[in-house]
């Protein structure tokens, strides 16, 4: 349940930007890789709880899960690496080069400009 | 009307800044720092007590203990005469780099070759929080089942070495060690795997050799 810690960090970052923009955030887009171990339901719940009574209350959270890029050493096929099924989808090979895992990123914030 | 603002900032930046400071401290002072991650009850503390005792006079090891409550683990380490600092997370499921940074100030690091962080027993959350460690060590014990690497792949994929503990129980539990090894290597072809029993001492020599070689940073 490290989602609570992530939600708190995320909230601080959004609040700082909201102050800069002097506007209320309506939606927030973040992205992460599999190693961030983010469960959408838990993070949404934790964010909603953390945002209560702040300028972020009611802001929608959009979570994009980014894949790790893999390249099979045997048949050279490029594919999205699935950590829960670590095989080349083309030749079933088990040796691949992998890109580093995508970090947990605050991508963008949409502010109400009314 | 709405306005979209691109940010592109790491959410755990605060943690990563501390992790970078810790990493710089370990590099500048030539210390090996290991972040040990496993389920609760895999035998991490027993492995450390055995390792520190057997390597007394050869390697000087200090320990940072992470638990939700109590300093029982730090007491077990201190009984070996090695220094230990306990972090009580009071509910949190992982250690943060800031907590490790504070703990480092309370360890006699000048006298140590190796600092081992025993993370909170949890196979999921600690893998998301870098502490600035030189390497991650995953620990798996035979009663937990040989399917752990498949069920919790992230930590096995990110670890430099994997210890399979409690191999003295192999005859009593259904644990296919070849399957576990193969599944770990599928996720992480460079992983060093050490099947050991911290209770009987079986297999510990290979782990000690690796520790000794890795400490020459």
Coordinates of N, CA and C in Angstrom, one line a residue, chain A residues 1-2 5-6 9-10 13 17 21 26 30 35-37 73 83-84 86-87 94-96 101 103-114, chain B residues 1-16 93-94 122 124-125 127-129 150-151 153-155 157-158 185-187 189:
Chain A
X1 N 0.8 -1.2 0.0 CA 0.0 0.0 0.0 C 0.9 1.3 0.0
X2 N 1.9 1.3 -0.9 CA 2.8 2.4 -1.0 C 2.1 3.5 -1.8
X5 N 1.8 6.9 -0.1 CA 3.0 7.7 -0.2 C 3.1 8.4 -1.6
X6 N 2.8 7.6 -2.6 CA 2.8 8.2 -4.0 C 1.8 9.3 -4.1
X9 N 3.0 12.5 -2.4 CA 4.1 13.2 -3.2 C 3.4 13.9 -4.5
X10 N 2.5 13.2 -5.1 CA 1.8 13.7 -6.3 C 1.0 15.0 -5.9
X13 N 3.2 18.0 -5.6 CA 3.6 18.5 -6.9 C 2.5 19.3 -7.6
X17 N 2.2 23.5 -8.5 CA 1.9 24.0 -9.8 C 0.6 24.8 -9.8
X21 N 0.2 28.6 -11.2 CA -0.8 28.9 -12.3 C -2.0 29.7 -11.7
X26 N -8.2 20.4 -12.8 CA -9.4 19.5 -13.0 C -9.1 18.1 -13.3
X30 N -0.7 11.0 -15.1 CA 0.6 10.4 -14.7 C 0.9 9.2 -15.5
X35 N 7.5 -1.6 -12.6 CA 8.3 -1.6 -11.3 C 7.8 -0.6 -10.3
X36 N 7.0 0.3 -10.7 CA 6.4 1.2 -9.7 C 5.3 0.6 -8.9
X37 N 4.9 -0.6 -9.4 CA 3.9 -1.4 -8.7 C 2.7 -0.6 -8.3
X73 N 17.0 -11.5 -28.3 CA 18.4 -11.7 -28.8 C 18.5 -12.8 -29.8
X83 N 6.4 -8.6 -17.9 CA 7.1 -9.2 -16.8 C 6.4 -10.5 -16.3
X84 N 5.1 -10.5 -16.5 CA 4.3 -11.7 -16.0 C 4.3 -12.8 -17.0
X86 N 7.5 -13.6 -19.4 CA 8.7 -13.2 -20.0 C 9.2 -14.1 -21.1
X87 N 8.5 -13.9 -22.3 CA 8.9 -14.7 -23.5 C 8.9 -13.8 -24.7
X94 N 13.9 -16.7 -24.6 CA 13.9 -16.2 -23.2 C 15.1 -15.3 -22.9
X95 N 15.8 -14.9 -24.0 CA 16.9 -13.9 -23.8 C 16.6 -12.6 -24.6
X96 N 16.6 -11.5 -23.8 CA 16.3 -10.3 -24.5 C 17.0 -9.1 -23.9
X101 N 13.1 0.6 -16.9 CA 11.7 0.7 -16.6 C 11.3 2.2 -16.6
X103 N 9.8 5.6 -15.4 CA 9.7 6.1 -14.0 C 8.2 6.5 -13.8
X104 N 7.9 6.8 -12.5 CA 6.6 7.3 -12.1 C 6.7 8.8 -12.4
X105 N 5.9 9.2 -13.4 CA 6.0 10.6 -13.9 C 4.7 11.4 -13.8
X106 N 4.8 12.6 -13.4 CA 3.6 13.5 -13.5 C 3.8 14.1 -14.9
X107 N 2.9 13.7 -15.8 CA 3.0 14.1 -17.2 C 2.4 15.5 -17.4
X108 N 1.1 15.7 -17.0 CA 0.5 17.0 -17.3 C -0.7 17.3 -16.3
X109 N -1.0 18.5 -16.2 CA -2.2 18.9 -15.4 C -3.1 19.8 -16.2
X110 N -4.4 19.6 -16.2 CA -5.3 20.5 -16.8 C -6.0 21.3 -15.8
X111 N -5.9 22.7 -16.0 CA -6.4 23.6 -15.0 C -7.7 24.3 -15.5
X112 N -8.5 24.6 -14.6 CA -9.7 25.4 -14.9 C -9.3 26.8 -15.0
X113 N -9.6 27.5 -16.2 CA -9.2 28.8 -16.4 C -10.3 29.8 -16.3
X114 N -11.5 29.3 -15.8 CA -12.7 30.2 -15.7 C -12.3 31.4 -14.7
Chain B
X1 N -13.5 26.8 -19.7 CA -12.2 26.7 -20.4 C -11.2 26.0 -19.5
X2 N -10.3 25.2 -20.1 CA -9.3 24.6 -19.4 C -7.9 24.9 -20.1
X3 N -6.9 24.8 -19.3 CA -5.5 24.9 -19.9 C -4.7 23.8 -19.4
X4 N -4.0 23.1 -20.4 CA -3.2 22.0 -20.1 C -1.7 22.4 -19.9
X5 N -1.1 22.0 -18.8 CA 0.3 22.4 -18.5 C 1.1 21.1 -18.5
X6 N 2.1 21.0 -19.4 CA 3.0 19.8 -19.4 C 4.0 20.0 -18.2
X7 N 4.2 18.9 -17.5 CA 5.0 18.9 -16.3 C 6.3 18.0 -16.5
X8 N 6.1 16.7 -16.7 CA 7.2 15.8 -16.9 C 8.2 15.7 -15.8
X9 N 7.6 15.7 -14.6 CA 8.4 15.6 -13.4 C 8.2 14.3 -12.6
X10 N 9.3 13.7 -12.1 CA 9.2 12.5 -11.4 C 8.4 12.7 -10.1
X11 N 7.4 11.9 -9.8 CA 6.6 12.0 -8.7 C 7.3 11.8 -7.4
X12 N 8.2 10.8 -7.4 CA 9.0 10.5 -6.2 C 10.3 11.2 -6.2
X13 N 10.3 12.4 -6.8 CA 11.6 13.2 -6.8 C 12.2 13.4 -5.5
X14 N 11.4 13.7 -4.5 CA 11.9 13.9 -3.1 C 12.7 12.7 -2.6
X15 N 12.1 11.5 -2.9 CA 12.8 10.3 -2.5 C 14.1 10.1 -3.3
X16 N 14.0 10.4 -4.6 CA 15.1 10.2 -5.5 C 16.3 11.1 -5.2
X93 N 4.9 0.5 4.5 CA 5.2 -0.8 4.0 C 6.6 -0.8 3.3
X94 N 7.4 0.3 3.4 CA 8.6 0.3 2.7 C 9.5 1.3 3.4
X122 N 8.2 -7.3 2.6 CA 7.2 -7.0 1.7 C 7.8 -7.1 0.3
X124 N 6.4 -6.3 -2.6 CA 5.9 -5.4 -3.7 C 6.4 -3.9 -3.5
X125 N 6.0 -3.3 -2.4 CA 6.3 -1.8 -2.3 C 7.7 -1.4 -2.3
X127 N 10.2 -2.3 -3.9 CA 10.9 -2.2 -5.2 C 10.7 -0.9 -5.9
X128 N 9.7 -0.1 -5.4 CA 9.4 1.2 -6.1 C 10.2 2.3 -5.5
X129 N 10.9 2.1 -4.3 CA 11.6 3.2 -3.6 C 13.1 2.9 -3.6
X150 N 7.5 -15.9 -10.1 CA 6.5 -15.7 -11.1 C 5.4 -14.7 -10.6
X151 N 5.1 -14.9 -9.3 CA 4.0 -14.1 -8.7 C 4.4 -12.7 -8.4
X153 N 7.3 -10.7 -9.8 CA 8.5 -10.7 -10.6 C 9.3 -9.4 -10.5
X154 N 8.7 -8.3 -10.1 CA 9.5 -7.0 -10.2 C 10.8 -7.1 -9.3
X155 N 10.7 -7.5 -8.1 CA 11.8 -7.5 -7.2 C 12.9 -8.5 -7.7
X157 N 13.4 -9.2 -10.8 CA 14.0 -8.7 -12.0 C 15.0 -7.6 -11.7
X158 N 14.8 -6.9 -10.6 CA 15.6 -5.7 -10.2 C 16.8 -6.1 -9.3
X185 N 16.0 -16.6 -13.5 CA 16.9 -16.3 -14.7 C 16.2 -15.8 -15.9
X186 N 14.9 -16.2 -16.1 CA 14.1 -15.7 -17.2 C 13.9 -14.2 -17.0
X187 N 13.7 -13.7 -15.7 CA 13.5 -12.3 -15.5 C 14.7 -11.5 -15.5
X189 N 18.7 -12.5 -16.3 CA 19.7 -13.5 -16.7 C 21.0 -13.3 -16.0

